PDB file of C-alpha atoms in Angstrom:
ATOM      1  CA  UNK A   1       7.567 -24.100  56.972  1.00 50.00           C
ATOM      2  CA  UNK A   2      10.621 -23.313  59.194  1.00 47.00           C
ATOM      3  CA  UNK A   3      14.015 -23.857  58.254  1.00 45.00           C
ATOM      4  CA  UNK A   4      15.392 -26.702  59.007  1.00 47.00           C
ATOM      5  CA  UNK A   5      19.421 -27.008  60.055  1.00 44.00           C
ATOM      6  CA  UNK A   6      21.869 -29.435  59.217  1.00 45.00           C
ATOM      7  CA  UNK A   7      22.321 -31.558  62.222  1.00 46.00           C
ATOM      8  CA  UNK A   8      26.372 -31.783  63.195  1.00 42.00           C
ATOM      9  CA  UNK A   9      28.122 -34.788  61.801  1.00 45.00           C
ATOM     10  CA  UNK A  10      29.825 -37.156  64.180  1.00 46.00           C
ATOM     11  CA  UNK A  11      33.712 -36.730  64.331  1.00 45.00           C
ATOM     12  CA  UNK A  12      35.471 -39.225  61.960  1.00 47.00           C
ATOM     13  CA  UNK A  13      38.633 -41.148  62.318  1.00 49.00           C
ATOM     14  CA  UNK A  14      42.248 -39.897  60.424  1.00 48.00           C
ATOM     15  CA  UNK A  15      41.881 -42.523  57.701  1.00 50.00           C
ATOM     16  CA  UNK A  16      38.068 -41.839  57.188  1.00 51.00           C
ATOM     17  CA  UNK A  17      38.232 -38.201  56.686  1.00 48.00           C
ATOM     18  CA  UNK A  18      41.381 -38.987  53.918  1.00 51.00           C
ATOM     19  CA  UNK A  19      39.105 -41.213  52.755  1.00 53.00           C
ATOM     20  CA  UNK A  20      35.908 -38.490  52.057  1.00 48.00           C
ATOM     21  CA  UNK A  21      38.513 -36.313  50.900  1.00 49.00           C
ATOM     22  CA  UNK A  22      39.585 -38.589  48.285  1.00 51.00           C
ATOM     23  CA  UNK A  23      36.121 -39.229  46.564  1.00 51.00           C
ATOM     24  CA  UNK A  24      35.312 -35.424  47.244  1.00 49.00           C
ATOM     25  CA  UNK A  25      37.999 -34.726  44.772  1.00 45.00           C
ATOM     26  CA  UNK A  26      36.945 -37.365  42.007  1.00 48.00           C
ATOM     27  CA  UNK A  27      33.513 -36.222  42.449  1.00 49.00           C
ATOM     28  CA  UNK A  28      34.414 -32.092  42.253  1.00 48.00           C
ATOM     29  CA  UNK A  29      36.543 -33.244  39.213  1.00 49.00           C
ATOM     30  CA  UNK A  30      33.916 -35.365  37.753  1.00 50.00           C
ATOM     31  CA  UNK A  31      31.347 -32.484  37.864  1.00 47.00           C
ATOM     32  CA  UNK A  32      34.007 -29.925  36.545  1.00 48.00           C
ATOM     33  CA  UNK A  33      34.433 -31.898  33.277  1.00 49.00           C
ATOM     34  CA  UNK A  34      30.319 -32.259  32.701  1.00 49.00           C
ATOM     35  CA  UNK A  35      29.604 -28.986  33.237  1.00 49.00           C
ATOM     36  CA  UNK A  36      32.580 -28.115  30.672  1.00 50.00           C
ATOM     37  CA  UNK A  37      31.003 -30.619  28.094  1.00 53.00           C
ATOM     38  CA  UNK A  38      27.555 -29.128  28.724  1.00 59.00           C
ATOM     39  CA  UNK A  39      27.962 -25.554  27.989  1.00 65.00           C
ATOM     40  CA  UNK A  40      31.932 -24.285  27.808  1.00 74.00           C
ATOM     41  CA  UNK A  41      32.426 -21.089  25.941  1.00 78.00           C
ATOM     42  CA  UNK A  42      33.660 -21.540  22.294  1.00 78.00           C
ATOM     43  CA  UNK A  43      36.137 -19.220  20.264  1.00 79.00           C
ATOM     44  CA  UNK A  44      34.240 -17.178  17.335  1.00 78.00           C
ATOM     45  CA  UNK A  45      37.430 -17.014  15.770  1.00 81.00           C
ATOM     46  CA  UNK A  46      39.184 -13.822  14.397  1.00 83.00           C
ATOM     47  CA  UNK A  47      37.840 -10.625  15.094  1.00 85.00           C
ATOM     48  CA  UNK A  48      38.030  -8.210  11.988  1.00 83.00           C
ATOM     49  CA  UNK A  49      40.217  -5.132  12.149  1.00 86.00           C
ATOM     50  CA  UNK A  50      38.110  -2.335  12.776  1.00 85.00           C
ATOM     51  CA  UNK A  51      38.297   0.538   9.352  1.00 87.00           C
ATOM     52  CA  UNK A  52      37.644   3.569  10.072  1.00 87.00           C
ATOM     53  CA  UNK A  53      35.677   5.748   7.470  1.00 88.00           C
ATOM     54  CA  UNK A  54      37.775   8.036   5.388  1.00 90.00           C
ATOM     55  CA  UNK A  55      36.444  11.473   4.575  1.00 89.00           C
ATOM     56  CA  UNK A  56      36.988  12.288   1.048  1.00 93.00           C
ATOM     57  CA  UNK A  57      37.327  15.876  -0.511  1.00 93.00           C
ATOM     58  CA  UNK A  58      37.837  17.256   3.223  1.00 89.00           C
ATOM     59  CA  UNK A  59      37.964  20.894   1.245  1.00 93.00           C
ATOM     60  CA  UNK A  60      34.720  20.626  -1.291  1.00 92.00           C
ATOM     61  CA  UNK A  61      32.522  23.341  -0.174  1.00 92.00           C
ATOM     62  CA  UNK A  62      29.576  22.254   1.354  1.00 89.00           C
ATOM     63  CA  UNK A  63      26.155  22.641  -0.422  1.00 89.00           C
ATOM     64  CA  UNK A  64      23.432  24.757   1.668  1.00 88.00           C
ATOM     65  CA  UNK A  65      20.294  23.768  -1.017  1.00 85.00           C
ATOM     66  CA  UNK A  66      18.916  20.371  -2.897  1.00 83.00           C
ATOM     67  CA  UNK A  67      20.231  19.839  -6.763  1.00 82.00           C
ATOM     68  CA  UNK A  68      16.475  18.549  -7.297  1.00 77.00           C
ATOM     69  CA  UNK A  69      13.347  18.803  -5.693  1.00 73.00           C
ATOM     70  CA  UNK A  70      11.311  15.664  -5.064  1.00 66.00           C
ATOM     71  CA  UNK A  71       9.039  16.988  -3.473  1.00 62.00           C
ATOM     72  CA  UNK A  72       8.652  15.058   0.196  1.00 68.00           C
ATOM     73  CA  UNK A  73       7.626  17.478   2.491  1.00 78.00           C
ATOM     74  CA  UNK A  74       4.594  18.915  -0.199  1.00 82.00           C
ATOM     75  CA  UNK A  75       1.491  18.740   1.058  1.00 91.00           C
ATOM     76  CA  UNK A  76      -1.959  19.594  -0.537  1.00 93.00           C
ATOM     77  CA  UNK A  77      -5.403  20.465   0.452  1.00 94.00           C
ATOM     78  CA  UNK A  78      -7.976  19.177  -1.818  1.00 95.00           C
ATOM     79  CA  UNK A  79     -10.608  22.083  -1.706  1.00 91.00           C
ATOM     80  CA  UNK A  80     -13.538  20.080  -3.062  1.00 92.00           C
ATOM     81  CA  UNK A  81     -13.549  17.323  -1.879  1.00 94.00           C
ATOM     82  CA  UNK A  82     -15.279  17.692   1.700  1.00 91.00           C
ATOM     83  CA  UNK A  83     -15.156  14.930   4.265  1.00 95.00           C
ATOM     84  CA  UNK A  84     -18.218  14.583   6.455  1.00 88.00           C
ATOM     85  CA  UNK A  85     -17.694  14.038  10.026  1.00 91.00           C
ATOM     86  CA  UNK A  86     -14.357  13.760   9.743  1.00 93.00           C
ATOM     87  CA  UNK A  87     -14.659   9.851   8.221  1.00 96.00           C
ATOM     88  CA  UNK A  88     -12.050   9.772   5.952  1.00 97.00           C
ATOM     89  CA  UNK A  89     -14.154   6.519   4.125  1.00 97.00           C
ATOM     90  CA  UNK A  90     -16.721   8.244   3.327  1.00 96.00           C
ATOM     91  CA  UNK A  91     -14.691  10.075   0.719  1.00 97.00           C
ATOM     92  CA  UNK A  92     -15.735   8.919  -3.428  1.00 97.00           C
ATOM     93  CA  UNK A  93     -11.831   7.732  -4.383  1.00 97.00           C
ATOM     94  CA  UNK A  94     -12.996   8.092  -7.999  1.00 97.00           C
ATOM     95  CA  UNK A  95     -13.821  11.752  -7.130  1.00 97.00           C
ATOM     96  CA  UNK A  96     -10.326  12.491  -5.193  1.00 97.00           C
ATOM     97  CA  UNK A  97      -9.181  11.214  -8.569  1.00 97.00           C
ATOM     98  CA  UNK A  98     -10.610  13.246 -11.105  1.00 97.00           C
ATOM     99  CA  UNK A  99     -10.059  16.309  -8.869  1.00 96.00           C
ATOM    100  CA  UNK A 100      -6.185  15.808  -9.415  1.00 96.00           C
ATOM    101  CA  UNK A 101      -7.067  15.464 -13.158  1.00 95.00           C
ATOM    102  CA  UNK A 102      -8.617  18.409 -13.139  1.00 94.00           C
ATOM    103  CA  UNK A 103      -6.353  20.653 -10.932  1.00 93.00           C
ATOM    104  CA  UNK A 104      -3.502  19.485 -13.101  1.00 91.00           C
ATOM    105  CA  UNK A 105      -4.463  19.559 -17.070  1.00 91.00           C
ATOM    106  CA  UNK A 106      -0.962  20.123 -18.274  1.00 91.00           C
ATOM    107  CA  UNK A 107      -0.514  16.433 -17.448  1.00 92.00           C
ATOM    108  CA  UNK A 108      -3.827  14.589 -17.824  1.00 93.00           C
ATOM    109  CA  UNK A 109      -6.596  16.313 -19.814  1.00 82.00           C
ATOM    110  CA  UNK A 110      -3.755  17.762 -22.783  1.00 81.00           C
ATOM    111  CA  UNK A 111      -1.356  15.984 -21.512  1.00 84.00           C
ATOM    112  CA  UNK A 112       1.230  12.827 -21.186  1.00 92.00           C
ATOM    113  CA  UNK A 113      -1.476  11.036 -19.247  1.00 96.00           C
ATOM    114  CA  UNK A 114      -4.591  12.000 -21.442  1.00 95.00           C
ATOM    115  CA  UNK A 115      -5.757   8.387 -21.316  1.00 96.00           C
ATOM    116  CA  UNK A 116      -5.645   8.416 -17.899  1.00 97.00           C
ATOM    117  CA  UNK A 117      -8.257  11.593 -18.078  1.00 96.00           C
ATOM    118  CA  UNK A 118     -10.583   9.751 -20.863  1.00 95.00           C
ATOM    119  CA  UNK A 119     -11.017   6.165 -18.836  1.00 96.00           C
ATOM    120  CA  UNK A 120     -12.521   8.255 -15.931  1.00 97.00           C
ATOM    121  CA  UNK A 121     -15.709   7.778 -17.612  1.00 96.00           C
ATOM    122  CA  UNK A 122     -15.534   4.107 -17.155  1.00 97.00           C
ATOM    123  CA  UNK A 123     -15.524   4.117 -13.313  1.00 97.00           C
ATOM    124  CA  UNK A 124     -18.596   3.175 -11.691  1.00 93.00           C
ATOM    125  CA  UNK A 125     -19.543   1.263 -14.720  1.00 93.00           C
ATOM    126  CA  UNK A 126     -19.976  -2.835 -14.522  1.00 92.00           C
ATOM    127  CA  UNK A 127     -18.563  -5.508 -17.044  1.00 92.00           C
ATOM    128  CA  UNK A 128     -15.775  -4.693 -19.313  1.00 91.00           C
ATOM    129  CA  UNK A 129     -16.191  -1.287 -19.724  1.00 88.00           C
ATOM    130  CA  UNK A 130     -15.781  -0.561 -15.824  1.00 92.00           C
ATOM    131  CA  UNK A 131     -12.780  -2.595 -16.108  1.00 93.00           C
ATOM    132  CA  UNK A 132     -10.753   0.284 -17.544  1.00 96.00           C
ATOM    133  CA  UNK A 133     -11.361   2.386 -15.246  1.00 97.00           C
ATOM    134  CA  UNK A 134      -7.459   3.912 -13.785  1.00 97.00           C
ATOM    135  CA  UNK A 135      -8.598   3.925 -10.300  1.00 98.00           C
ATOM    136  CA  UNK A 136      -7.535   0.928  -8.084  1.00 97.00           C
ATOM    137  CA  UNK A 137      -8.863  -0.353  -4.898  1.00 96.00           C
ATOM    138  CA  UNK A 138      -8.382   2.046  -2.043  1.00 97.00           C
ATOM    139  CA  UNK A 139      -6.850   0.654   1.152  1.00 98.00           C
ATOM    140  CA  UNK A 140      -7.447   2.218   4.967  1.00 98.00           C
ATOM    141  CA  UNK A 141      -5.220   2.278   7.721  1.00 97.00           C
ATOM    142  CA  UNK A 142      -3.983   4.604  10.251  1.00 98.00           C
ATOM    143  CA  UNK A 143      -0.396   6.359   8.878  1.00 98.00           C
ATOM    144  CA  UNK A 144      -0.379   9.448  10.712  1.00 97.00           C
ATOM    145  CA  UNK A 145      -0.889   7.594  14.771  1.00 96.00           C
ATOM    146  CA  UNK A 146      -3.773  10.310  15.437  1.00 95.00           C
ATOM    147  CA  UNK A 147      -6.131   6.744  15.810  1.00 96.00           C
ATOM    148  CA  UNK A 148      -7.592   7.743  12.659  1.00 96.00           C
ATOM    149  CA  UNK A 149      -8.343   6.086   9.244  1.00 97.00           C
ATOM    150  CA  UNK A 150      -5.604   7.482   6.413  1.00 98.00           C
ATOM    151  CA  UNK A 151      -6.256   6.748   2.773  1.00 98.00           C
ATOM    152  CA  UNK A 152      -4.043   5.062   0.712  1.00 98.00           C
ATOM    153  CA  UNK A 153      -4.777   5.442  -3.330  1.00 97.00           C
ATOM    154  CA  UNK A 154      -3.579   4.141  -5.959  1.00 98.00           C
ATOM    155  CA  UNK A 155      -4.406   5.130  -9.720  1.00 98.00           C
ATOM    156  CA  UNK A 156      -2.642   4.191 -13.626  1.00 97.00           C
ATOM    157  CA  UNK A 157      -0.774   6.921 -15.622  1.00 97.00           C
ATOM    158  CA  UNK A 158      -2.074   6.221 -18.850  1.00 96.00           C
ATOM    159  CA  UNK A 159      -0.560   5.417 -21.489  1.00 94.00           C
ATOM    160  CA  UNK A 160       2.054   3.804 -20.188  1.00 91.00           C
ATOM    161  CA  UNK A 161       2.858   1.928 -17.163  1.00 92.00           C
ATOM    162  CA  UNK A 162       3.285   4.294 -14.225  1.00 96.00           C
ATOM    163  CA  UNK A 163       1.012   3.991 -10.991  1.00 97.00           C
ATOM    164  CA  UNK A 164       0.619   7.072  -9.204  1.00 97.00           C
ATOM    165  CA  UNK A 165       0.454   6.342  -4.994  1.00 97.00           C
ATOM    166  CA  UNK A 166      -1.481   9.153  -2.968  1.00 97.00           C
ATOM    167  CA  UNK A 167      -1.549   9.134   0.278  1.00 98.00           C
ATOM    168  CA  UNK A 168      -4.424  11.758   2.337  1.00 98.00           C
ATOM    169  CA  UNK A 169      -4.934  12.434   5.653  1.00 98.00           C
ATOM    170  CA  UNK A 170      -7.538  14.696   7.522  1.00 97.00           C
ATOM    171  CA  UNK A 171      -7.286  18.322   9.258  1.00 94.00           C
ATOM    172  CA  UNK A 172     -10.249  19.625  10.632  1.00 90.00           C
ATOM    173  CA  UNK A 173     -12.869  18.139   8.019  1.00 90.00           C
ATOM    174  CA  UNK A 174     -10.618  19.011   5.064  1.00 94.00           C
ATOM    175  CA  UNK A 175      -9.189  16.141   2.578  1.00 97.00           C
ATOM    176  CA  UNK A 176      -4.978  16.821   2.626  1.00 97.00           C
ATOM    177  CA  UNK A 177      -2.570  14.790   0.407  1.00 97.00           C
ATOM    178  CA  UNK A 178       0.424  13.789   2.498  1.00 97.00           C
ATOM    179  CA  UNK A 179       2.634  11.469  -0.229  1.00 96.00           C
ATOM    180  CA  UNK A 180       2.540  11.886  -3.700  1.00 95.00           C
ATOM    181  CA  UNK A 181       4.627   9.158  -6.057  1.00 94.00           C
ATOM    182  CA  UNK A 182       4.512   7.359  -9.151  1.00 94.00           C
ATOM    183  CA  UNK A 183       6.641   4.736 -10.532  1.00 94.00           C
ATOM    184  CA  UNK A 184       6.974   1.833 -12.477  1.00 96.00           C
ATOM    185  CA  UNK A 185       5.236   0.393  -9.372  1.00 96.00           C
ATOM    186  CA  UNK A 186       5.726  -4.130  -8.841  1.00 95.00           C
ATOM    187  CA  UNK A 187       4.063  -3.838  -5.463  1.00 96.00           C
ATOM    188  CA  UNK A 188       3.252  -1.724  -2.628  1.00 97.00           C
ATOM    189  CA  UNK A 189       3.017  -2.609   0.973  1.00 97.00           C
ATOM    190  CA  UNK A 190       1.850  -0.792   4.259  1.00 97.00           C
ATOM    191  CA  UNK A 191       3.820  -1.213   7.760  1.00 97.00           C
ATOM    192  CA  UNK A 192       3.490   0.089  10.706  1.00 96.00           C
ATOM    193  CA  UNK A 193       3.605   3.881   9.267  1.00 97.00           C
ATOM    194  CA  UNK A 194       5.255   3.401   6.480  1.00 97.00           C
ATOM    195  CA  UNK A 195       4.245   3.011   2.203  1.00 98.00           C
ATOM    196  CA  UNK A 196       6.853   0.705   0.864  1.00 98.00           C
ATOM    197  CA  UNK A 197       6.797   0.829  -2.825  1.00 97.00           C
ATOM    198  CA  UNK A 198       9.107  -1.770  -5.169  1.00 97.00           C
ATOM    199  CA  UNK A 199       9.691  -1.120  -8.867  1.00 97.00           C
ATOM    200  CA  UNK A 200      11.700  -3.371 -11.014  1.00 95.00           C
ATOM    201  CA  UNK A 201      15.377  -2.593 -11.841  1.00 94.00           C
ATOM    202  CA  UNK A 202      17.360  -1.974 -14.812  1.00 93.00           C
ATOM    203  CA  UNK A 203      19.891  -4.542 -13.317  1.00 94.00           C
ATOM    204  CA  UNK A 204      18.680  -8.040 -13.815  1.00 93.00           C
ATOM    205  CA  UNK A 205      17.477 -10.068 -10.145  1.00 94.00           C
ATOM    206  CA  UNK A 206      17.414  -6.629  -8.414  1.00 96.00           C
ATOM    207  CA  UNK A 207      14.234  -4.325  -7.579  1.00 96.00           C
ATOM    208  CA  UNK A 208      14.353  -0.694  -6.039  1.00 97.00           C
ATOM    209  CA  UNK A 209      12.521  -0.679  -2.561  1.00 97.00           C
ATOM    210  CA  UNK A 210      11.220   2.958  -1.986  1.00 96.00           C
ATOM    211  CA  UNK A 211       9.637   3.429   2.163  1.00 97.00           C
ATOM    212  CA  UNK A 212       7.624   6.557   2.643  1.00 96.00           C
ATOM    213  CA  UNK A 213       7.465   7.286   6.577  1.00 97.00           C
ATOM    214  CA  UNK A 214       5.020   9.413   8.753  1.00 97.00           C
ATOM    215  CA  UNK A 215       7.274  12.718   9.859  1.00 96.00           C
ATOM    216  CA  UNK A 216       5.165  14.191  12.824  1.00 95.00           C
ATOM    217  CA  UNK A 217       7.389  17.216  12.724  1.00 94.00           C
ATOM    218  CA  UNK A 218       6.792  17.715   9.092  1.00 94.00           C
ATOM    219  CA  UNK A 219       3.064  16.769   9.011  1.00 95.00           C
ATOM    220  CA  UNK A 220       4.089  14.602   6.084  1.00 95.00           C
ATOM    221  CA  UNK A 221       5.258  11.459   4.205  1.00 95.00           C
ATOM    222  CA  UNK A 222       9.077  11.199   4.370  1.00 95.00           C
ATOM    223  CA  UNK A 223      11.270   9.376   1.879  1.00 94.00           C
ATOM    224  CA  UNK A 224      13.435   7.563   4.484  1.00 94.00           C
ATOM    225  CA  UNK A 225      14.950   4.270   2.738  1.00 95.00           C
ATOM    226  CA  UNK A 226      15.698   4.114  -0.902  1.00 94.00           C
ATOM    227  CA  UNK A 227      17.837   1.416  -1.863  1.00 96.00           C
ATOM    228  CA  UNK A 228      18.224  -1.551  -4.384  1.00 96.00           C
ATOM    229  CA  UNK A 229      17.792  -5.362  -3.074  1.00 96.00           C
ATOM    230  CA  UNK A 230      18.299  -8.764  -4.680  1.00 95.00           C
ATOM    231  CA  UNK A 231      14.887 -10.005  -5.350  1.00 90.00           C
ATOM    232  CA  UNK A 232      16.068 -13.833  -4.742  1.00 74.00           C
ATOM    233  CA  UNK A 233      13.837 -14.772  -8.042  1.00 56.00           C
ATOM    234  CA  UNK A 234      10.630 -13.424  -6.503  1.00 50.00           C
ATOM    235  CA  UNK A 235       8.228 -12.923  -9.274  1.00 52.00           C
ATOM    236  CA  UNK A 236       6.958  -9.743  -9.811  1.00 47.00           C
ATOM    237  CA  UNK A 237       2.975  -9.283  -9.483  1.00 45.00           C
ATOM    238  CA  UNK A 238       1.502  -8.534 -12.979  1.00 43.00           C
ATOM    239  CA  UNK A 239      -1.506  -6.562 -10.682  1.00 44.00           C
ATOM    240  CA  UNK A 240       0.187  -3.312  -8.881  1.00 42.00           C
ATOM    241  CA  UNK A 241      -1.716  -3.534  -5.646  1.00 40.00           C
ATOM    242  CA  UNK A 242      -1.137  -4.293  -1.818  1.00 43.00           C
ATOM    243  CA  UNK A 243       0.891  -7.282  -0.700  1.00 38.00           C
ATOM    244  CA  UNK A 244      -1.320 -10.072   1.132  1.00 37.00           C
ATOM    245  CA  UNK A 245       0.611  -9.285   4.281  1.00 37.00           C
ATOM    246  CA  UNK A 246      -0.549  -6.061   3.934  1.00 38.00           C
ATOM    247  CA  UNK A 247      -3.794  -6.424   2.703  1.00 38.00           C
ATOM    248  CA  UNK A 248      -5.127  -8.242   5.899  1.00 37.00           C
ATOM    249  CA  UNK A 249      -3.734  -5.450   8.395  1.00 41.00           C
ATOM    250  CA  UNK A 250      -4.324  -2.312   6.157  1.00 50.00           C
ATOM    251  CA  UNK A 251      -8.111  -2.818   6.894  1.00 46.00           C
ATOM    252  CA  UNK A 252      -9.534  -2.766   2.872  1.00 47.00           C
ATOM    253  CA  UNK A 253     -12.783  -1.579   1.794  1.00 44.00           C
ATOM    254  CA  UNK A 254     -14.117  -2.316  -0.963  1.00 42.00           C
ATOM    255  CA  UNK A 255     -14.965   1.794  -2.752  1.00 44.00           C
ATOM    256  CA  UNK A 256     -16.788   2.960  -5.496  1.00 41.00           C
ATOM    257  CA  UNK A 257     -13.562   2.112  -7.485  1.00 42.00           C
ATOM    258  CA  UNK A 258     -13.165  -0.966  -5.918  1.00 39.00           C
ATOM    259  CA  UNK A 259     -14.957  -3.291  -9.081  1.00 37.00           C
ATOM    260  CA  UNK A 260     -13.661  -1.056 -11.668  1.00 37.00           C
ATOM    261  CA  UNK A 261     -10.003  -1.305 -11.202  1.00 37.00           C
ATOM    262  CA  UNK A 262      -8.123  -1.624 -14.170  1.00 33.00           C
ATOM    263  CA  UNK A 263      -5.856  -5.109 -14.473  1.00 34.00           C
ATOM    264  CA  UNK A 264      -3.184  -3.649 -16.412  1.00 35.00           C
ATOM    265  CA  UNK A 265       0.563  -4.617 -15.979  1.00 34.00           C
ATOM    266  CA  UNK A 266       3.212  -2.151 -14.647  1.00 36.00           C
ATOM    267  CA  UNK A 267       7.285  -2.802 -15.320  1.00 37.00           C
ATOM    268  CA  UNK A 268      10.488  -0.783 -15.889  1.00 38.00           C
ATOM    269  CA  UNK A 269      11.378   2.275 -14.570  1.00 45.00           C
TER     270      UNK A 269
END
């Protein structure tokens, strides 16, 4: 449609056009004012004084090496266990399991976790005794952003009340451990590329909130958060396993170990 132009008004008298001018005025103001009511700026108050940070101990000698090793950029092929075509899910979780035990005696078979290594004969078996098996439900999701399934595992340090979290990946048909952790765990979450773990404080109404992060550069799990959080009275879970949150998007499936996990509570640290 064209445009249309304003046709010219007629010429007005002296007192007409003082007149317009008048309720042009009340009308401007009149506007001004609602517009100002509407949606005027308002004052935030005070701004705080910037503080800069002070550098303490300006002449302490640098250190050039870690006081402790914890161990985040390890990694670990598991020679035995093979993965067929690649399909991470195809992989017995019970038998990732009791390869650990059995790479690592000192600490399971005569050691602090010899329980651990005697209830692996209860996985795979039904009713109670299939109950006490260590090995908990394994959960699937892509960690690593190659579009491929990652396994997440979880197992119980027995006696006691540490869960051990394993996280594997897969390099040209061969089973690699990528995160290794255990803890007094209260739950364990999976986002975006990330393990979250939380373990209960010494402090009362506080939890510890560990997040484990794909490094592409480093092929491996990263610790990048640890820190300490109010828990705001959440209660803890007496079953260490994924969040619901995280149980919808990390894809489950239910595994060999999946109706012999063991129910047994996990707290301190």
């Amino acid at each position: 449609m064209p445009r249309r132009c304003p046709s010219r008004p007629s010429r007005l008298s002296r007192p007409a056009r003082r007149g317009l001018a008048a309720a042009t005025v009340v009308l401007l103001a009149s506007v001004a004012v609602g517009c100002g009511d509407a949606g005027e700026l308002q004052g935030a108050g005070a701004t705080p004084t910037a503080i800069s940070p002070d550098k303490l101990w300006p002449d302490l000698t640098p250190a050039s090496s870690p006081a402790f090793d914890i161990g985040e950029v390890d990694t670990e092929v598991v020679k035995t266990i093979k993965v067929p075509g690649g399909d991470i899910r195809k992989v017995d979780p019970v038998a990732v399991v009791r390869e650990e035990i059995t790479t690592h005696p000192g600490d399971y078979a005569q050691g602090t976790y010899a329980e651990t290594a005697r209830r692996m004969a209860d996985c795979g078996r039904s009713g109670a005794a299939g109950r006490r098996c260590p090995v908990l439900k394994a959960y699937y999701r892509d960690l690593t952003g190659d579009g491929h399934d990652d396994l997440t595992l979880g197992f119980r340090q027995l006696p006691g009340n540490l869960t051990a979290v394993r996280v594997y990946t897969v390099r040209k048909d061969r089973l690699v451990q990528v995160m290794a952790y255990e803890d007094a765990v209260s739950g364990v979450e999976l986002a975006g590329r990330s393990v979250i773990i939380r373990a209960p404080s010494e402090v009362a109404g506080y939890e510890y909130r560990l997040q484990w992060t794909w490094d592409q550069q480093q092929r491996a799990m990263l610790l990048t958060h640890d820190e300490m959080l109010r828990t705001g009275g959440r209660k803890y879970s007496p079953h260490p396993s994924a969040s619901p949150t995280s149980t919808a998007s990390a894809s489950p499936t239910p595994s060999p170990a999946a109706s012999s996990s063991v129910s047994s509570s996990a707290s301190g640290r």
